[in-house]
Amino acid sequence: MKRTVICPGSFDPVTLGHIDIISRAAKMFDKVIVAVLVNSSKKPSFTTEERIELLRKALAGFDNIQIESFDGLLAEYARKTGANAVVRGLRAVSDFEYEFQMSLTNKKLNPDLETIFLTSRAEYMFLSSSIVKQIATLNGDITNFVPECIHDEIKKRLASNV
Ligand code: ADP
C-alpha cells in the first residue's frame, strides 16, 4: 500500500522551518501532499496562487511531493486524497494545545487518519511565517529563514507592502 501523508498549513510564506518538516516527511512516506489552506481565519499576506508558486520553487528537487490548495475539513480532504496521515511540526509548548485538539478532532471525524508530530529543528524553534513578514517589512535580513531560491521574491513582495 502506498503511504501518503498530508502537510497542511498556511505557508504564508513558506520558511525553512516548513521545508525541514516537509522534506523529513518525504523521506518517511511514499507521497507527500503539501496542502495550502485557502480559507484560513488568519488573513493571508500572499494569495493562494503565490503561496503555491513559492512552495513549488522551494520544493522543485523532490519527486514525491505534490502541492495543492485545500478548503474545508482536513479529515474529509484526507479521505478524498487517500492519505493515511497528517504531519505537523511542533515548535514549542505553545503549539501543543491547539495541535492536540486538532489531532483529536480529526481522529473523531476520520478514525483512519493518524497525526504525526515532528519536532522542529533547534535552529528553527522560533521561526514562523509571521516573524519572516515582520523582519522583511522592516527591511531586515531574512537570508537564514527562507529558501535561497525564493529569497528575493519574498523580500521584494513584502517590501512593497510597507
Ligand atoms: P498553520 O496556520 O496551519 O499553523 P503554518 O504555515 O503556520 O500553518 O504551519 C504549517 C505547519 O508547519 C505546521 O505544522 C507548523 O507547526 C509547521 N511549522 C511552521 N514553522 C515551523 C518551524 N519553524 N519548525 C517546525 N515546524 C514548523
PDB file of C-alpha atoms and ligand atoms in Angstrom:
ATOM      1  CA  MET A   1       0.000   0.000   0.000  1.00  0.00           C
ATOM      2  CA  LYS A   2       1.258   3.433  -0.909  1.00  0.00           C
ATOM      3  CA  ARG A   3       1.703   5.622   2.153  1.00  0.00           C
ATOM      4  CA  THR A   4       0.511   9.169   1.599  1.00  0.00           C
ATOM      5  CA  VAL A   5       0.806  11.966   4.133  1.00  0.00           C
ATOM      6  CA  ILE A   6      -0.610  15.483   4.119  1.00  0.00           C
ATOM      7  CA  CYS A   7       1.386  18.506   5.347  1.00  0.00           C
ATOM      8  CA  PRO A   8      -1.324  21.127   5.809  1.00  0.00           C
ATOM      9  CA  GLY A   9      -0.677  24.774   6.554  1.00  0.00           C
ATOM     10  CA  SER A  10      -0.957  28.405   5.609  1.00  0.00           C
ATOM     11  CA  PHE A  11       2.625  28.716   4.262  1.00  0.00           C
ATOM     12  CA  ASP A  12       2.264  32.498   4.218  1.00  0.00           C
ATOM     13  CA  PRO A  13       5.073  32.412   3.070  1.00  0.00           C
ATOM     14  CA  VAL A  14       6.989  29.116   3.228  1.00  0.00           C
ATOM     15  CA  THR A  15      10.008  29.203   5.567  1.00  0.00           C
ATOM     16  CA  LEU A  16      12.992  26.917   6.170  1.00  0.00           C
ATOM     17  CA  GLY A  17      11.056  25.548   9.168  1.00  0.00           C
ATOM     18  CA  HIS A  18       8.321  24.307   6.807  1.00  0.00           C
ATOM     19  CA  ILE A  19      10.847  22.917   4.318  1.00  0.00           C
ATOM     20  CA  ASP A  20      12.546  20.984   7.115  1.00  0.00           C
ATOM     21  CA  ILE A  21       9.286  19.302   8.178  1.00  0.00           C
ATOM     22  CA  ILE A  22       8.132  18.610   4.602  1.00  0.00           C
ATOM     23  CA  SER A  23      11.469  17.140   3.496  1.00  0.00           C
ATOM     24  CA  ARG A  24      11.643  14.888   6.560  1.00  0.00           C
ATOM     25  CA  ALA A  25       8.086  13.697   5.807  1.00  0.00           C
ATOM     26  CA  ALA A  26       9.133  13.000   2.194  1.00  0.00           C
ATOM     27  CA  LYS A  27      11.753  10.568   3.487  1.00  0.00           C
ATOM     28  CA  MET A  28       9.235   8.728   5.657  1.00  0.00           C
ATOM     29  CA  PHE A  29       6.333   8.449   3.198  1.00  0.00           C
ATOM     30  CA  ASP A  30       5.892   7.422  -0.451  1.00  0.00           C
ATOM     31  CA  LYS A  31       3.996  10.594  -1.248  1.00  0.00           C
ATOM     32  CA  VAL A  32       3.568  13.974   0.487  1.00  0.00           C
ATOM     33  CA  ILE A  33       0.705  16.313  -0.315  1.00  0.00           C
ATOM     34  CA  VAL A  34       1.501  19.863   0.794  1.00  0.00           C
ATOM     35  CA  ALA A  35      -1.981  21.292   1.300  1.00  0.00           C
ATOM     36  CA  VAL A  36      -2.229  25.073   1.271  1.00  0.00           C
ATOM     37  CA  LEU A  37      -5.186  26.242   3.304  1.00  0.00           C
ATOM     38  CA  VAL A  38      -7.394  28.662   1.368  1.00  0.00           C
ATOM     39  CA  ASN A  39      -9.980  29.754   3.917  1.00  0.00           C
ATOM     40  CA  SER A  40      -7.697  30.483   6.805  1.00  0.00           C
ATOM     41  CA  SER A  41      -9.124  32.582   9.611  1.00  0.00           C
ATOM     42  CA  LYS A  42      -5.769  34.374   9.520  1.00  0.00           C
ATOM     43  CA  LYS A  43      -5.935  36.854   6.639  1.00  0.00           C
ATOM     44  CA  PRO A  44      -3.027  35.779   4.423  1.00  0.00           C
ATOM     45  CA  SER A  45      -0.480  38.275   3.061  1.00  0.00           C
ATOM     46  CA  PHE A  46       0.217  36.133  -0.018  1.00  0.00           C
ATOM     47  CA  THR A  47      -2.548  34.856  -2.308  1.00  0.00           C
ATOM     48  CA  THR A  48      -3.108  31.095  -2.517  1.00  0.00           C
ATOM     49  CA  GLU A  49      -1.503  31.074  -6.001  1.00  0.00           C
ATOM     50  CA  GLU A  50       1.548  32.956  -4.732  1.00  0.00           C
ATOM     51  CA  ARG A  51       1.953  30.614  -1.757  1.00  0.00           C
ATOM     52  CA  ILE A  52       1.699  27.560  -4.043  1.00  0.00           C
ATOM     53  CA  GLU A  53       4.180  29.018  -6.538  1.00  0.00           C
ATOM     54  CA  LEU A  54       6.743  29.735  -3.784  1.00  0.00           C
ATOM     55  CA  LEU A  55       6.340  26.182  -2.448  1.00  0.00           C
ATOM     56  CA  ARG A  56       6.764  24.774  -5.991  1.00  0.00           C
ATOM     57  CA  LYS A  57      10.040  26.612  -6.463  1.00  0.00           C
ATOM     58  CA  ALA A  58      11.330  25.738  -2.987  1.00  0.00           C
ATOM     59  CA  LEU A  59      10.450  22.030  -3.330  1.00  0.00           C
ATOM     60  CA  ALA A  60      11.400  21.578  -7.002  1.00  0.00           C
ATOM     61  CA  GLY A  61      14.074  18.986  -6.136  1.00  0.00           C
ATOM     62  CA  PHE A  62      11.604  16.429  -4.731  1.00  0.00           C
ATOM     63  CA  ASP A  63       9.734  13.966  -6.940  1.00  0.00           C
ATOM     64  CA  ASN A  64       7.309  12.613  -4.315  1.00  0.00           C
ATOM     65  CA  ILE A  65       5.834  15.938  -3.229  1.00  0.00           C
ATOM     66  CA  GLN A  66       2.597  17.333  -4.641  1.00  0.00           C
ATOM     67  CA  ILE A  67       1.370  20.846  -3.843  1.00  0.00           C
ATOM     68  CA  GLU A  68      -2.342  21.648  -3.789  1.00  0.00           C
ATOM     69  CA  SER A  69      -4.729  24.141  -2.277  1.00  0.00           C
ATOM     70  CA  PHE A  70      -7.459  22.921   0.028  1.00  0.00           C
ATOM     71  CA  ASP A  71     -10.564  24.252   1.584  1.00  0.00           C
ATOM     72  CA  GLY A  72     -12.852  22.776   4.233  1.00  0.00           C
ATOM     73  CA  LEU A  73     -12.282  19.888   6.594  1.00  0.00           C
ATOM     74  CA  LEU A  74      -8.870  18.239   6.694  1.00  0.00           C
ATOM     75  CA  ALA A  75     -10.454  14.913   7.718  1.00  0.00           C
ATOM     76  CA  GLU A  76     -12.552  14.935   4.522  1.00  0.00           C
ATOM     77  CA  TYR A  77      -9.661  16.079   2.363  1.00  0.00           C
ATOM     78  CA  ALA A  78      -7.604  13.140   3.686  1.00  0.00           C
ATOM     79  CA  ARG A  79     -10.390  10.708   2.776  1.00  0.00           C
ATOM     80  CA  LYS A  80     -10.652  12.203  -0.709  1.00  0.00           C
ATOM     81  CA  THR A  81      -6.911  12.056  -1.380  1.00  0.00           C
ATOM     82  CA  GLY A  82      -6.422   8.614   0.198  1.00  0.00           C
ATOM     83  CA  ALA A  83      -3.927   9.948   2.755  1.00  0.00           C
ATOM     84  CA  ASN A  84      -3.420   7.890   5.917  1.00  0.00           C
ATOM     85  CA  ALA A  85      -1.661  10.533   7.955  1.00  0.00           C
ATOM     86  CA  VAL A  86      -1.127  14.213   8.608  1.00  0.00           C
ATOM     87  CA  VAL A  87       2.250  15.626   9.590  1.00  0.00           C
ATOM     88  CA  ARG A  88       2.529  18.721  11.749  1.00  0.00           C
ATOM     89  CA  GLY A  89       5.612  20.432  13.096  1.00  0.00           C
ATOM     90  CA  LEU A  90       5.869  21.127  16.819  1.00  0.00           C
ATOM     91  CA  ARG A  91       7.939  24.090  17.898  1.00  0.00           C
ATOM     92  CA  ALA A  92       7.225  24.900  21.492  1.00  0.00           C
ATOM     93  CA  VAL A  93       4.760  24.063  24.217  1.00  0.00           C
ATOM     94  CA  SER A  94       2.589  26.883  22.882  1.00  0.00           C
ATOM     95  CA  ASP A  95       1.900  24.841  19.698  1.00  0.00           C
ATOM     96  CA  PHE A  96       0.908  21.784  21.684  1.00  0.00           C
ATOM     97  CA  GLU A  97      -2.591  22.544  22.959  1.00  0.00           C
ATOM     98  CA  TYR A  98      -4.009  23.599  19.603  1.00  0.00           C
ATOM     99  CA  GLU A  99      -2.308  20.726  17.778  1.00  0.00           C
ATOM    100  CA  PHE A 100      -3.546  18.175  20.315  1.00  0.00           C
ATOM    101  CA  GLN A 101      -7.109  19.453  19.949  1.00  0.00           C
ATOM    102  CA  MET A 102      -6.936  19.373  16.131  1.00  0.00           C
ATOM    103  CA  SER A 103      -5.472  15.891  16.136  1.00  0.00           C
ATOM    104  CA  LEU A 104      -8.225  14.508  18.399  1.00  0.00           C
ATOM    105  CA  THR A 105     -10.919  16.255  16.357  1.00  0.00           C
ATOM    106  CA  ASN A 106      -9.581  14.860  13.089  1.00  0.00           C
ATOM    107  CA  LYS A 107      -9.433  11.369  14.605  1.00  0.00           C
ATOM    108  CA  LYS A 108     -13.088  11.662  15.625  1.00  0.00           C
ATOM    109  CA  LEU A 109     -14.089  12.780  12.129  1.00  0.00           C
ATOM    110  CA  ASN A 110     -11.882  10.262  10.327  1.00  0.00           C
ATOM    111  CA  PRO A 111     -10.782   7.336  12.556  1.00  0.00           C
ATOM    112  CA  ASP A 112      -8.358   6.085   9.878  1.00  0.00           C
ATOM    113  CA  LEU A 113      -6.355   9.298   9.978  1.00  0.00           C
ATOM    114  CA  GLU A 114      -3.223   9.481  12.140  1.00  0.00           C
ATOM    115  CA  THR A 115      -1.493  12.722  13.103  1.00  0.00           C
ATOM    116  CA  ILE A 116       2.284  12.592  13.349  1.00  0.00           C
ATOM    117  CA  PHE A 117       4.246  15.345  15.062  1.00  0.00           C
ATOM    118  CA  LEU A 118       7.804  16.100  14.079  1.00  0.00           C
ATOM    119  CA  THR A 119       9.759  18.282  16.451  1.00  0.00           C
ATOM    120  CA  SER A 120      11.252  21.377  14.944  1.00  0.00           C
ATOM    121  CA  ARG A 121      14.997  21.533  14.445  1.00  0.00           C
ATOM    122  CA  ALA A 122      16.539  23.571  17.267  1.00  0.00           C
ATOM    123  CA  GLU A 123      17.588  26.386  14.916  1.00  0.00           C
ATOM    124  CA  TYR A 124      14.003  26.786  13.622  1.00  0.00           C
ATOM    125  CA  MET A 125      12.237  26.655  17.004  1.00  0.00           C
ATOM    126  CA  PHE A 126      11.479  30.368  16.866  1.00  0.00           C
ATOM    127  CA  LEU A 127      10.811  30.583  13.130  1.00  0.00           C
ATOM    128  CA  SER A 128       7.361  31.335  11.719  1.00  0.00           C
ATOM    129  CA  SER A 129       5.915  32.995   8.628  1.00  0.00           C
ATOM    130  CA  SER A 130       4.851  35.959  10.810  1.00  0.00           C
ATOM    131  CA  ILE A 131       8.424  36.501  12.003  1.00  0.00           C
ATOM    132  CA  VAL A 132       9.664  36.461   8.396  1.00  0.00           C
ATOM    133  CA  LYS A 133       6.995  39.002   7.423  1.00  0.00           C
ATOM    134  CA  GLN A 134       7.820  41.281  10.339  1.00  0.00           C
ATOM    135  CA  ILE A 135      11.546  41.267   9.595  1.00  0.00           C
ATOM    136  CA  ALA A 136      11.151  41.693   5.831  1.00  0.00           C
ATOM    137  CA  THR A 137       8.680  44.563   6.060  1.00  0.00           C
ATOM    138  CA  LEU A 138      11.161  46.341   8.331  1.00  0.00           C
ATOM    139  CA  ASN A 139      13.827  45.728   5.682  1.00  0.00           C
ATOM    140  CA  GLY A 140      15.728  43.217   7.837  1.00  0.00           C
ATOM    141  CA  ASP A 141      17.766  40.232   6.705  1.00  0.00           C
ATOM    142  CA  ILE A 142      15.711  37.054   6.122  1.00  0.00           C
ATOM    143  CA  THR A 143      18.533  35.073   4.463  1.00  0.00           C
ATOM    144  CA  ASN A 144      18.640  32.427   7.200  1.00  0.00           C
ATOM    145  CA  PHE A 145      14.880  31.982   7.337  1.00  0.00           C
ATOM    146  CA  VAL A 146      13.635  31.272   3.804  1.00  0.00           C
ATOM    147  CA  PRO A 147      14.910  29.088   0.924  1.00  0.00           C
ATOM    148  CA  GLU A 148      17.588  30.853  -1.098  1.00  0.00           C
ATOM    149  CA  CYS A 149      15.814  30.369  -4.456  1.00  0.00           C
ATOM    150  CA  ILE A 150      12.775  32.388  -3.330  1.00  0.00           C
ATOM    151  CA  HIS A 151      14.507  34.837  -1.001  1.00  0.00           C
ATOM    152  CA  ASP A 152      14.491  37.793  -3.414  1.00  0.00           C
ATOM    153  CA  GLU A 153      10.884  37.215  -4.453  1.00  0.00           C
ATOM    154  CA  ILE A 154       9.641  37.173  -0.838  1.00  0.00           C
ATOM    155  CA  LYS A 155      11.754  40.177   0.079  1.00  0.00           C
ATOM    156  CA  LYS A 156      10.524  42.223  -2.890  1.00  0.00           C
ATOM    157  CA  ARG A 157       6.912  41.266  -2.363  1.00  0.00           C
ATOM    158  CA  LEU A 158       6.951  42.133   1.348  1.00  0.00           C
ATOM    159  CA  ALA A 159       8.966  45.312   0.964  1.00  0.00           C
ATOM    160  CA  SER A 160       6.287  46.597  -1.417  1.00  0.00           C
ATOM    161  CA  ASN A 161       3.715  46.076   1.357  1.00  0.00           C
ATOM    162  CA  VAL A 162       5.214  48.733   3.620  1.00  0.00           C
TER     163      VAL A 162
HETATM  164  P1  ADP B   1      -0.975  26.764  10.270  1.00  0.00           P
HETATM  165  O1  ADP B   1      -1.636  28.094  10.147  1.00  0.00           O
HETATM  166  O2  ADP B   1      -1.827  25.606   9.846  1.00  0.00           O
HETATM  167  O3  ADP B   1      -0.278  26.513  11.586  1.00  0.00           O
HETATM  168  P2  ADP B   1       1.662  27.250   9.203  1.00  0.00           P
HETATM  169  O4  ADP B   1       2.021  27.629   7.808  1.00  0.00           O
HETATM  170  O5  ADP B   1       1.928  28.231  10.280  1.00  0.00           O
HETATM  171  O6  ADP B   1       0.160  26.816   9.148  1.00  0.00           O
HETATM  172  O7  ADP B   1       2.411  25.894   9.580  1.00  0.00           O
HETATM  173  C1  ADP B   1       2.266  24.713   8.817  1.00  0.00           C
HETATM  174  C2  ADP B   1       2.960  23.565   9.539  1.00  0.00           C
HETATM  175  O8  ADP B   1       4.352  23.808   9.601  1.00  0.00           O
HETATM  176  C3  ADP B   1       2.503  23.387  10.982  1.00  0.00           C
HETATM  177  O9  ADP B   1       2.515  22.014  11.284  1.00  0.00           O
HETATM  178  C4  ADP B   1       3.555  24.103  11.768  1.00  0.00           C
HETATM  179  O10 ADP B   1       3.667  23.608  13.083  1.00  0.00           O
HETATM  180  C5  ADP B   1       4.788  23.766  10.948  1.00  0.00           C
HETATM  181  N1  ADP B   1       5.844  24.746  11.133  1.00  0.00           N
HETATM  182  C6  ADP B   1       5.831  26.056  10.849  1.00  0.00           C
HETATM  183  N2  ADP B   1       7.016  26.646  11.175  1.00  0.00           N
HETATM  184  C7  ADP B   1       7.790  25.652  11.683  1.00  0.00           C
HETATM  185  C8  ADP B   1       9.115  25.596  12.232  1.00  0.00           C
HETATM  186  N3  ADP B   1       9.856  26.680  12.329  1.00  0.00           N
HETATM  187  N4  ADP B   1       9.571  24.400  12.651  1.00  0.00           N
HETATM  188  C9  ADP B   1       8.792  23.302  12.587  1.00  0.00           C
HETATM  189  N5  ADP B   1       7.541  23.277  12.095  1.00  0.00           N
HETATM  190  C10 ADP B   1       7.041  24.438  11.655  1.00  0.00           C
END
